[in-house]
Coordinates of C-alpha atoms in Angstrom, one line a residue:
M25 CA 12.7 12.5 8.2
Y26 CA 10.9 15.3 6.4
Q27 CA 8.8 17.5 8.7
S28 CA 5.9 19.7 7.6
S29 CA 6.8 23.4 7.8
P30 CA 4.7 25.8 9.9
Q31 CA 3.2 27.1 6.7
E32 CA 2.1 23.6 5.7
K33 CA 0.5 23.0 9.1
N34 CA -1.4 26.3 8.7
F35 CA -2.5 25.2 5.3
Y36 CA -3.8 21.9 6.7
T37 CA -5.6 23.7 9.5
A38 CA -7.2 26.2 7.0
R39 CA -8.3 23.3 4.8
A40 CA -9.9 21.5 7.8
N41 CA -11.7 24.7 8.7
Q42 CA -13.0 25.1 5.2
F43 CA -14.3 21.5 5.2
G44 CA -15.9 22.2 8.6
H45 CA -18.0 25.0 7.1
Q46 CA -19.2 22.6 4.4
V47 CA -20.0 19.9 7.0
V48 CA -22.2 22.5 8.9
R49 CA -24.0 23.5 5.6
Y50 CA -24.6 19.8 4.8
L51 CA -25.9 18.9 8.3
D52 CA -28.2 22.0 8.2
G53 CA -29.6 20.9 4.9
R54 CA -28.1 23.8 2.9
L55 CA -25.8 21.6 0.9
E56 CA -27.2 18.7 -1.2
A57 CA -25.7 15.3 -0.7
D58 CA -24.3 15.0 -4.2
V59 CA -22.5 18.3 -3.9
F60 CA -21.2 17.5 -0.4
Q61 CA -19.9 14.2 -1.7
Q62 CA -17.2 16.0 -3.7
F63 CA -16.1 18.0 -0.7
R64 CA -15.9 15.0 1.6
L65 CA -14.2 12.7 -0.9
R66 CA -11.3 15.2 -1.4
N67 CA -11.0 15.3 2.3
G68 CA -10.8 11.5 2.7
L69 CA -14.3 10.9 4.0
Y70 CA -16.2 7.9 2.7
M71 CA -19.7 6.6 3.5
E72 CA -19.2 2.9 4.0
R73 CA -21.4 0.0 4.8
Y74 CA -22.1 0.8 8.5
S75 CA -20.3 4.1 9.3
P76 CA -18.3 6.9 7.7
M77 CA -14.7 6.0 7.1
I78 CA -11.8 8.5 6.8
R79 CA -8.6 7.8 5.0
L80 CA -5.5 9.8 6.2
A81 CA -2.5 10.3 4.1
I82 CA 0.9 9.0 5.1
P83 CA 3.1 10.5 2.4
Y84 CA 5.5 7.9 0.9
G85 CA 4.7 5.7 4.0
Q86 CA 6.9 7.6 6.4
L87 CA 5.7 8.3 10.0
S88 CA 7.4 9.9 13.0
S89 CA 6.8 8.6 16.5
G90 CA 4.9 11.7 17.3
Q91 CA 2.6 11.3 14.4
L92 CA 1.9 7.6 15.4
R93 CA 0.9 8.9 18.9
T94 CA -1.4 11.4 17.1
L95 CA -3.0 8.4 15.3
A96 CA -3.4 6.6 18.6
Y97 CA -5.2 9.7 19.9
V98 CA -7.4 9.8 16.8
A99 CA -8.2 6.1 17.2
D100 CA -9.4 6.6 20.8
R101 CA -11.1 10.0 20.4
Y102 CA -12.9 9.5 17.1
D103 CA -12.9 5.8 16.4
R104 CA -13.1 2.5 18.4
G105 CA -9.5 2.4 19.4
Y106 CA -7.8 1.1 16.3
G107 CA -6.8 2.0 12.8
H108 CA -6.2 0.1 9.6
F109 CA -3.0 0.4 7.5
T110 CA -3.7 0.1 3.7
T111 CA -1.8 -1.2 0.7
R112 CA -1.1 2.4 -0.4
Q113 CA 0.7 3.3 2.8
N114 CA -2.2 5.2 4.3
I115 CA -4.3 4.6 7.4
Q116 CA -8.1 4.4 7.6
F117 CA -10.4 4.8 10.6
N118 CA -13.7 2.9 10.0
W119 CA -16.0 4.3 12.7
V120 CA -15.9 8.1 12.6
T121 CA -18.8 10.5 12.3
I122 CA -19.4 13.3 9.8
E123 CA -19.9 15.7 12.7
D124 CA -16.5 15.0 14.2
S125 CA -14.4 14.8 11.0
P126 CA -13.4 18.5 10.9
D127 CA -12.1 18.3 14.5
L128 CA -10.2 15.1 13.6
L129 CA -8.6 16.9 10.7
R130 CA -7.6 19.9 12.8
D131 CA -5.9 17.5 15.3
L132 CA -4.1 15.9 12.4
A133 CA -2.9 19.3 11.1
N134 CA -1.2 20.0 14.4
A135 CA 1.0 16.9 13.8
G136 CA 1.7 17.8 10.1
M137 CA -0.8 15.3 8.8
H138 CA -3.9 15.5 6.6
A139 CA -6.5 13.7 4.4
I140 CA -6.2 15.9 1.3
Q141 CA -6.7 14.0 -1.9
T142 CA -6.9 10.6 -0.3
S143 CA -10.0 10.1 -2.3
G144 CA -11.8 11.6 -5.3
S145 CA -10.8 11.9 -9.0
C146 CA -7.4 13.6 -8.4
V147 CA -3.8 12.7 -7.8
R148 CA -3.7 10.5 -4.7
N149 CA -1.0 9.9 -2.1
I150 CA 2.4 9.4 -3.7
T151 CA 3.8 6.0 -2.6
T152 CA 7.3 4.5 -2.7
D153 CA 9.6 1.8 -1.5
H154 CA 9.2 1.3 2.2
L155 CA 13.0 0.7 2.4
A156 CA 13.8 4.0 0.7
G157 CA 17.0 5.5 2.1
V158 CA 18.1 2.3 3.9
S159 CA 18.2 -0.5 1.4
P160 CA 21.6 -1.8 0.2
D161 CA 20.3 -2.1 -3.4
E162 CA 19.2 1.6 -3.6
L163 CA 20.4 3.6 -6.6
V164 CA 18.6 6.9 -5.8
D165 CA 16.6 7.8 -2.7
P166 CA 13.1 8.3 -4.0
R167 CA 11.7 10.1 -1.0
P168 CA 12.7 13.7 -1.9
W169 CA 11.2 13.2 -5.4
C170 CA 8.0 11.9 -3.9
E171 CA 7.8 15.0 -1.7
L172 CA 8.4 17.2 -4.7
I173 CA 5.6 15.5 -6.6
R174 CA 3.4 15.7 -3.6
Q175 CA 3.9 19.4 -3.3
W176 CA 3.3 19.9 -7.0
S177 CA 0.2 17.8 -7.2
T178 CA -1.6 19.0 -4.1
L179 CA -4.6 21.1 -5.2
H180 CA -3.1 21.3 -8.7
P181 CA -5.8 23.4 -10.6
E182 CA -5.6 21.4 -13.8
F183 CA -5.6 17.9 -12.2
Y184 CA -8.2 18.3 -9.3
W185 CA -11.1 16.9 -11.4
L186 CA -9.7 14.1 -13.5
P187 CA -11.8 11.4 -15.2
R188 CA -10.9 9.1 -12.3
K189 CA -8.5 8.7 -9.4
F190 CA -4.8 8.8 -10.3
K191 CA -2.0 7.0 -8.5
I192 CA 1.7 7.6 -8.8
A193 CA 4.5 5.3 -7.3
V194 CA 8.3 6.0 -7.3
S195 CA 11.1 3.5 -6.9
G196 CA 14.9 4.1 -6.7
S197 CA 16.2 0.6 -6.1
V198 CA 17.2 -2.4 -8.2
E199 CA 14.3 -4.4 -6.8
D200 CA 10.9 -2.9 -7.3
R201 CA 9.1 -2.9 -3.9
A202 CA 6.7 -0.1 -4.8
A203 CA 4.7 -2.0 -7.5
V204 CA 5.4 0.8 -10.0
R205 CA 4.2 -1.3 -12.9
F206 CA 0.7 -1.4 -11.4
H207 CA 0.2 2.3 -11.1
D208 CA -1.3 5.0 -13.4
I209 CA 2.3 6.4 -13.5
G210 CA 5.3 4.5 -12.3
I211 CA 8.7 6.2 -12.0
E212 CA 12.0 4.3 -11.7
L213 CA 14.9 6.4 -10.7
H214 CA 18.5 5.6 -11.6
K215 CA 21.8 7.3 -12.4
N216 CA 23.4 7.5 -15.8
T217 CA 27.1 7.1 -16.6
R218 CA 27.6 10.8 -15.7
N219 CA 26.1 10.2 -12.2
E220 CA 23.0 12.2 -13.2
V221 CA 19.7 11.2 -11.7
M222 CA 17.3 10.0 -14.5
A223 CA 13.7 8.8 -14.5
R224 CA 12.2 5.9 -16.4
I225 CA 8.5 6.7 -16.7
L226 CA 5.7 4.1 -17.2
A227 CA 2.0 4.8 -17.6
G228 CA -1.2 2.9 -17.9
G229 CA -0.7 0.3 -15.1
G230 CA -3.4 -0.7 -12.6
M231 CA -5.4 -3.4 -11.1
G232 CA -9.2 -3.4 -10.6
R233 CA -11.5 -5.2 -13.0
T234 CA -9.1 -4.7 -15.9
P235 CA -5.6 -5.4 -14.6
V236 CA -2.8 -4.0 -16.8
I237 CA 0.9 -3.8 -16.5
G238 CA 2.2 -0.3 -17.2
K239 CA 4.2 0.5 -20.4
V240 CA 7.2 2.7 -20.9
V241 CA 6.4 6.2 -22.0
K242 CA 10.0 7.6 -21.8
E243 CA 13.1 5.6 -21.0
A244 CA 15.3 8.2 -19.5
V245 CA 14.1 11.7 -18.4
P246 CA 16.5 14.1 -16.6
V247 CA 14.9 14.7 -13.2
Q248 CA 14.8 18.4 -13.8
D249 CA 12.2 17.6 -16.5
L250 CA 10.3 15.2 -14.4
L251 CA 7.4 17.5 -13.4
P252 CA 6.8 18.8 -16.9
W253 CA 6.7 15.2 -18.1
L254 CA 4.2 14.3 -15.4
Q255 CA 2.1 17.3 -16.3
A256 CA 2.1 16.3 -19.9
I257 CA 1.1 12.7 -19.3
I258 CA -1.7 13.7 -16.9
H259 CA -2.8 16.5 -19.3
V260 CA -3.3 13.9 -22.1
Y261 CA -5.3 11.7 -19.8
N262 CA -7.4 14.6 -18.5
K263 CA -8.1 15.6 -22.1
H264 CA -8.9 12.2 -23.6
G265 CA -9.9 10.0 -20.7
R266 CA -13.5 8.9 -20.7
R267 CA -16.0 10.5 -18.3
D268 CA -19.1 8.7 -19.5
N269 CA -18.2 5.3 -18.0
K270 CA -16.3 5.1 -14.7
Y271 CA -15.3 1.5 -15.4
K272 CA -13.4 2.7 -18.5
A273 CA -12.2 6.0 -17.2
R274 CA -8.7 5.1 -15.9
I275 CA -5.6 6.0 -17.8
K276 CA -4.9 2.3 -18.5
I277 CA -7.9 2.2 -20.8
L278 CA -6.8 5.3 -22.7
V279 CA -3.3 3.9 -23.1
N280 CA -4.7 0.7 -24.4
D281 CA -7.1 2.4 -26.8
L282 CA -4.5 4.8 -28.2
G283 CA -1.6 2.4 -28.1
I284 CA 1.5 3.3 -26.1
D285 CA 3.4 4.8 -29.0
A286 CA 0.6 7.2 -30.0
F287 CA 0.0 8.1 -26.3
A288 CA 3.8 8.7 -25.8
R289 CA 4.0 10.9 -28.9
E290 CA 1.1 13.1 -27.8
A291 CA 2.5 13.3 -24.3
E292 CA 5.9 14.4 -25.7
A293 CA 4.2 17.1 -27.9
V294 CA 2.5 18.4 -24.8
Y295 CA 5.8 18.2 -22.8
E296 CA 7.5 20.4 -25.5
R297 CA 4.8 23.0 -25.0
Y298 CA 5.0 22.8 -21.2
R299 CA 8.7 22.9 -21.1
D300 CA 8.8 26.5 -22.3
I301 CA 6.2 27.8 -19.8
H302 CA 7.0 25.6 -16.8
P303 CA 8.9 27.3 -14.0
A304 CA 12.6 27.0 -14.4
W305 CA 14.2 24.2 -12.6
D306 CA 15.7 25.3 -9.3
P307 CA 18.2 22.7 -7.9
K308 CA 18.0 24.4 -4.5
R309 CA 14.4 23.4 -4.2
I310 CA 15.2 19.7 -4.3
E311 CA 18.3 20.3 -2.1
R312 CA 16.1 21.8 0.6
I313 CA 13.7 18.8 0.4
E314 CA 16.7 16.4 0.5
A315 CA 17.9 18.0 3.7
G316 CA 14.7 16.9 5.3
F317 CA 15.6 13.3 4.7
A318 CA 19.0 13.3 6.4
R319 CA 19.9 10.4 8.6
P320 CA 18.1 10.8 11.9
E321 CA 19.8 11.2 15.2
L322 CA 20.2 7.7 16.6
N323 CA 20.5 6.5 20.2
D324 CA 22.3 3.3 20.1
T325 CA 23.3 2.8 23.7
Q326 CA 20.0 2.0 25.4
A327 CA 20.1 -1.8 25.2
A328 CA 23.8 -2.5 24.5
S329 CA 24.3 -4.4 27.7
R330 CA 21.5 -7.0 27.1
H331 CA 22.8 -10.4 26.1
I332 CA 21.2 -13.1 23.9
P333 CA 20.5 -16.4 25.7
V334 CA 22.2 -19.4 24.1
N335 CA 19.0 -21.3 23.3
S336 CA 16.9 -18.4 22.0
D337 CA 15.3 -20.3 19.1
A338 CA 12.3 -17.9 18.9
F339 CA 14.6 -14.9 18.6
G340 CA 16.6 -16.7 15.9
K341 CA 13.5 -17.4 13.8
W342 CA 12.4 -13.8 14.1
K343 CA 15.8 -12.4 13.1
R344 CA 15.9 -14.7 10.1
H345 CA 12.4 -13.9 8.8
N346 CA 11.7 -10.4 10.0
T347 CA 15.0 -8.5 9.6
E348 CA 17.1 -7.8 6.6
A349 CA 20.4 -6.1 5.7
H350 CA 20.8 -2.4 6.0
R351 CA 23.0 -0.1 3.8
D352 CA 24.8 0.6 7.1
P353 CA 26.5 -2.6 8.1
D354 CA 26.0 -2.0 11.8
R355 CA 22.2 -1.8 11.4
L356 CA 19.2 -3.9 10.6
I357 CA 15.9 -3.2 8.9
V358 CA 13.2 -4.7 11.1
H359 CA 9.8 -5.7 9.8
L360 CA 6.7 -5.8 12.1
S361 CA 4.0 -8.1 11.1
L362 CA 0.4 -6.9 11.5
K363 CA -0.9 -10.4 10.6
F364 CA -2.2 -12.5 13.4
P365 CA -5.6 -14.2 13.8
E366 CA -7.1 -11.8 16.5
M367 CA -6.9 -8.8 14.2
A368 CA -7.7 -8.0 10.6
P369 CA -4.6 -7.7 8.3
G370 CA -3.2 -4.2 8.7
D371 CA -5.1 -3.3 12.0
M372 CA -3.4 -1.9 15.0
D373 CA -5.0 -0.7 18.3
S374 CA -4.1 2.5 20.0
S375 CA -2.2 1.1 22.9
T376 CA 0.1 -0.8 20.5
M377 CA 0.6 2.4 18.5
R378 CA 1.8 4.2 21.6
R379 CA 4.1 1.4 22.7
L380 CA 5.5 1.2 19.2
A381 CA 6.1 5.0 19.1
D382 CA 8.1 4.6 22.3
L383 CA 10.1 1.7 20.7
A384 CA 10.7 3.8 17.6
D385 CA 12.2 6.6 19.7
L386 CA 14.4 4.1 21.6
Y387 CA 15.6 2.0 18.7
S388 CA 14.9 3.6 15.3
G389 CA 15.5 7.4 15.5
G390 CA 11.7 8.0 16.0
E391 CA 10.9 6.7 12.5
I392 CA 8.4 4.1 11.3
R393 CA 7.5 3.1 7.8
V394 CA 4.2 1.7 6.4
T395 CA 4.6 -1.1 3.7
H396 CA 2.5 -2.1 0.7
R397 CA 1.9 -5.4 2.5
Q398 CA 0.0 -3.7 5.4
N399 CA 3.0 -4.1 7.7
L400 CA 5.3 -1.7 9.4
V401 CA 9.1 -1.2 9.4
L402 CA 11.6 0.2 11.9
P403 CA 14.4 1.3 9.6
W404 CA 17.3 2.3 11.9
V405 CA 17.8 -0.5 14.4
H406 CA 21.4 -1.2 15.6
K407 CA 22.4 -4.8 15.4
R408 CA 23.3 -5.0 19.1
N409 CA 19.8 -3.9 20.1
A410 CA 18.0 -6.5 18.0
Y411 CA 17.4 -8.9 20.9
A412 CA 16.2 -6.2 23.3
L413 CA 13.8 -4.9 20.6
W414 CA 12.6 -8.4 19.8
R415 CA 11.7 -9.0 23.5
E416 CA 9.7 -5.7 23.6
L417 CA 8.0 -6.4 20.3
D418 CA 7.0 -9.9 21.5
E419 CA 5.3 -8.4 24.5
I420 CA 3.0 -6.3 22.2
K421 CA 2.5 -9.1 19.6
L422 CA 4.5 -7.5 16.9
A423 CA 7.2 -10.2 16.7
M424 CA 5.4 -12.8 14.6
P425 CA 8.1 -14.3 12.3
N426 CA 6.0 -14.6 9.2
I427 CA 7.1 -11.8 6.9
G428 CA 6.6 -13.0 3.3
M429 CA 4.9 -16.2 4.4
L430 CA 1.4 -17.4 3.7
T431 CA -0.1 -15.9 6.8
D432 CA 1.5 -12.5 5.9
M433 CA -1.6 -12.1 3.7
I434 CA -3.0 -8.9 2.3
A435 CA -6.8 -8.3 2.6
C436 CA -9.1 -5.4 1.9
P437 CA -11.8 -4.7 4.5
G438 CA -14.4 -6.7 2.5
L439 CA -18.0 -7.0 3.6
D440 CA -17.1 -6.2 7.2
Y441 CA -16.8 -2.5 6.2
C442 CA -16.9 -1.8 2.5
S443 CA -20.1 -0.8 0.7
L444 CA -18.7 -2.1 -2.6
A445 CA -17.7 -5.6 -1.4
N446 CA -19.3 -8.8 -2.7
A447 CA -17.7 -11.1 -0.2
S448 CA -15.9 -11.3 3.2
T449 CA -12.2 -11.2 3.4
I450 CA -11.4 -10.6 7.1
P451 CA -13.1 -13.8 8.4
L452 CA -11.4 -15.7 5.6
S453 CA -8.0 -14.3 6.6
R454 CA -8.6 -15.2 10.2
E455 CA -9.6 -18.8 9.3
L456 CA -6.6 -19.2 7.0
G457 CA -4.4 -17.8 9.8
R458 CA -5.7 -20.4 12.2
R459 CA -5.3 -23.2 9.8
L460 CA -1.7 -22.2 9.0
D461 CA -0.5 -21.3 12.5
D462 CA 2.3 -23.9 12.7
L463 CA 5.4 -21.7 12.2
D464 CA 7.7 -24.6 11.5
R465 CA 5.4 -25.7 8.7
L466 CA 5.1 -22.1 7.4
H467 CA 8.9 -21.8 7.2
Q468 CA 9.1 -25.2 5.5
I469 CA 6.6 -24.0 2.9
G470 CA 8.7 -20.9 2.3
K471 CA 7.7 -17.5 0.9
I472 CA 4.3 -17.4 -0.9
S473 CA 2.3 -14.2 -1.3
L474 CA -1.4 -14.5 -0.6
K475 CA -3.7 -11.5 -1.3
M476 CA -7.5 -11.2 -1.3
S477 CA -10.0 -8.7 -2.5
G478 CA -13.7 -8.6 -1.7
C479 CA -14.7 -7.2 -5.1
M480 CA -13.4 -6.4 -8.6
N481 CA -11.8 -3.1 -7.5
A482 CA -8.9 -5.3 -6.3
C483 CA -7.9 -3.2 -3.3
G484 CA -6.3 -6.3 -1.9
H485 CA -4.0 -6.5 -5.0
H486 CA -5.0 -10.1 -5.7
H487 CA -4.0 -9.9 -9.3
A488 CA -0.3 -9.5 -8.2
A489 CA 0.0 -12.5 -5.9
D490 CA 1.3 -16.0 -6.0
I491 CA -2.2 -16.9 -4.8
G492 CA -4.9 -14.4 -5.3
I493 CA -8.5 -14.6 -4.0
L494 CA -11.4 -12.5 -5.4
G495 CA -14.7 -12.5 -3.7
V496 CA -17.8 -12.7 -6.0
D497 CA -21.5 -12.6 -5.4
K498 CA -23.5 -15.4 -6.9
K499 CA -27.2 -14.8 -6.3
G500 CA -26.6 -13.4 -2.8
E501 CA -24.0 -16.0 -1.9
E502 CA -20.3 -15.6 -1.3
W503 CA -18.0 -17.4 -3.8
Y504 CA -14.3 -16.9 -4.5
Q505 CA -12.2 -17.0 -7.6
I506 CA -8.6 -18.1 -7.4
T507 CA -5.7 -16.8 -9.5
L508 CA -2.1 -18.1 -9.5
G509 CA 1.2 -16.7 -10.6
G510 CA 0.9 -12.9 -10.1
D511 CA 3.8 -10.7 -9.2
A512 CA 4.0 -7.0 -8.3
G513 CA 7.8 -6.7 -8.6
N514 CA 10.3 -6.4 -11.4
S515 CA 8.8 -9.4 -13.2
A516 CA 5.3 -8.0 -13.0
R517 CA 2.7 -10.6 -13.9
I518 CA -1.1 -10.8 -13.7
G519 CA -2.3 -13.9 -12.1
Q520 CA -4.0 -16.6 -14.2
R521 CA -7.5 -17.6 -13.2
L522 CA -7.5 -21.2 -12.0
G523 CA -11.0 -22.2 -12.8
P524 CA -14.6 -21.8 -11.6
A525 CA -15.3 -20.0 -8.3
I526 CA -15.2 -21.9 -5.1
S527 CA -17.9 -21.6 -2.4
R528 CA -17.2 -20.0 1.0
D529 CA -17.3 -23.3 2.7
G530 CA -14.7 -24.7 0.3
I531 CA -12.3 -21.9 -0.2
V532 CA -10.0 -22.4 2.8
D533 CA -9.6 -26.1 2.1
G534 CA -9.0 -25.2 -1.5
I535 CA -6.1 -22.9 -0.6
I536 CA -4.6 -25.6 1.7
D537 CA -4.9 -28.1 -1.2
I538 CA -3.0 -25.7 -3.5
V539 CA -0.2 -25.4 -1.0
E540 CA 0.0 -29.1 -0.5
T541 CA 0.1 -29.7 -4.2
Y542 CA 3.0 -27.2 -4.5
L543 CA 4.9 -29.1 -1.7
E544 CA 4.4 -32.4 -3.6
I545 CA 5.6 -31.2 -7.0
R546 CA 8.2 -28.6 -6.3
H547 CA 11.9 -29.3 -6.9
P548 CA 14.4 -28.6 -4.1
G549 CA 14.7 -24.9 -3.5
E550 CA 12.1 -24.1 -6.1
S551 CA 9.8 -21.1 -5.3
F552 CA 6.1 -21.2 -5.9
A553 CA 6.4 -18.9 -8.9
D554 CA 9.2 -21.0 -10.5
S555 CA 7.3 -24.2 -9.8
L556 CA 4.1 -22.8 -11.4
H557 CA 6.1 -21.7 -14.4
R558 CA 7.4 -25.2 -14.9
T559 CA 4.2 -27.1 -14.4
G560 CA 1.5 -24.7 -15.4
L561 CA -2.0 -24.6 -13.8
E562 CA -2.9 -28.2 -14.5
P563 CA -1.7 -29.9 -11.3
Y564 CA -3.6 -27.4 -9.2
Q565 CA -6.7 -27.6 -11.3
E566 CA -6.7 -31.4 -10.9
T567 CA -6.4 -31.1 -7.2
L568 CA -9.0 -28.5 -6.8
Y569 CA -11.7 -29.6 -9.3
A570 CA -11.2 -33.4 -9.5
D571 CA -14.5 -34.2 -7.9
H572 CA -16.2 -30.7 -7.9
Q573 CA -16.7 -31.3 -4.2
K574 CA -15.9 -27.7 -3.3
Q575 CA -18.4 -26.2 -5.8
R576 CA -21.1 -28.4 -4.3
S577 CA -20.3 -27.2 -0.7
R578 CA -23.0 -25.2 1.0
P579 CA -22.3 -21.5 0.3
H580 CA -22.5 -18.7 2.8
K581 CA -25.2 -16.0 2.5
V582 CA -23.9 -12.5 1.9
A583 CA -24.5 -10.2 4.9
A584 CA -27.2 -7.6 4.4

């Protein structure tokens, strides 16, 4: 996997030292809070409901075992012993202090990690398919191109103070596992008939209070022109994007206001100007980056002698639901679920991080991936080591066979941490997890995506779920809106609102009722999405609102 160069590590350290000087000035009263805010945000530091939170970048979701051990150290030294993996392949620590943050960043720099541009109105962490480089359906490995974009966009002088945050996702497979249609810029890589790598560029996608599916700006761009095209698109946004209203400042609003054709024409005109002044394309640059993504050295002999018991039903379930085919026929892609009732979705404690780092060294070439579903992946597991790995994962509670099931839910931090939240998500996810803890029943239900957000910012991606839950505040009380039929993949769809909000006391029963209704009306082998397309919302509305009992339930007070 790609490793930061000594020069990059020195840059991260220098950046941490610069931020440390600003922290001292702020704590001494020489720097006003609103000025310090811009410094801290561009170094990943937020002021949340109960404590500062820091978000650390995991570029394109790829971690080494050594970096995971560093995160475990950070969790123990600067937090409360755990971290939270996010839907954008980053990790957050929710209980840090302002005073300690520069030292935290210096420790990260030594491991080739940072928090640069993980917040603020700038180009954020570049994300991609968590199966990049190992999936059988891959057309082009997107990771080198993500790294190229990361290097180009870091501290870019023109795009460091954009109207609002800017998110880019890249995919290179037949199946979109990077939600490219819900990003400010989405890039789909493919090869033309001459085996040349091309990029299909979309713009104007996003979630939040105004969910929008991105539209095609350019159907086929030679990759040597990719950076000039990105620069042109962001330039148009930087020039015309609104700065007077943060709720209308994202590029999706601009694309909608101008229309995609007018936006694309202006971007192309800017591209023509940039093309003449942009540095000449150097193919050796991408070749050097690609060399960093070579297949890792793999140790496949450690567990070859372990046999599989004849009646290992638990192992069979795990293998069916938590592993999938690899482009190497001798290997498996192994998914690790971070969804169980004792922890918030996406959370992992430091001891588990260390154990997993050891297992990654033993079974996966020292490599771990972070997914958009707040789970992890070991991408290089030999088939003959699957049973041995499963036994060790089971010991550290990372072998829950629920990938893609209802309990594999996505949830933002909600009221437990976030200063913007209107309602809780973590207690709700735990309660749903307890109600749906029968694995046989889960597997009978089949794959259904369930995502929840505590406010309109939609950090839980509820718009793009089979079942989406949005927390709302009604006169200081927690209520929840339900949407059905969303999808983040190739058939991107925005979920349809089912009806009036449901009270906190009624929402869990409401979700269970929706699932039971699906089981009653589905045809054999019919997915939730296909069933909903056939029947529409009406059967679910009849189930949920027939007697309005759930609206009359006693609501929960929002925590202060």
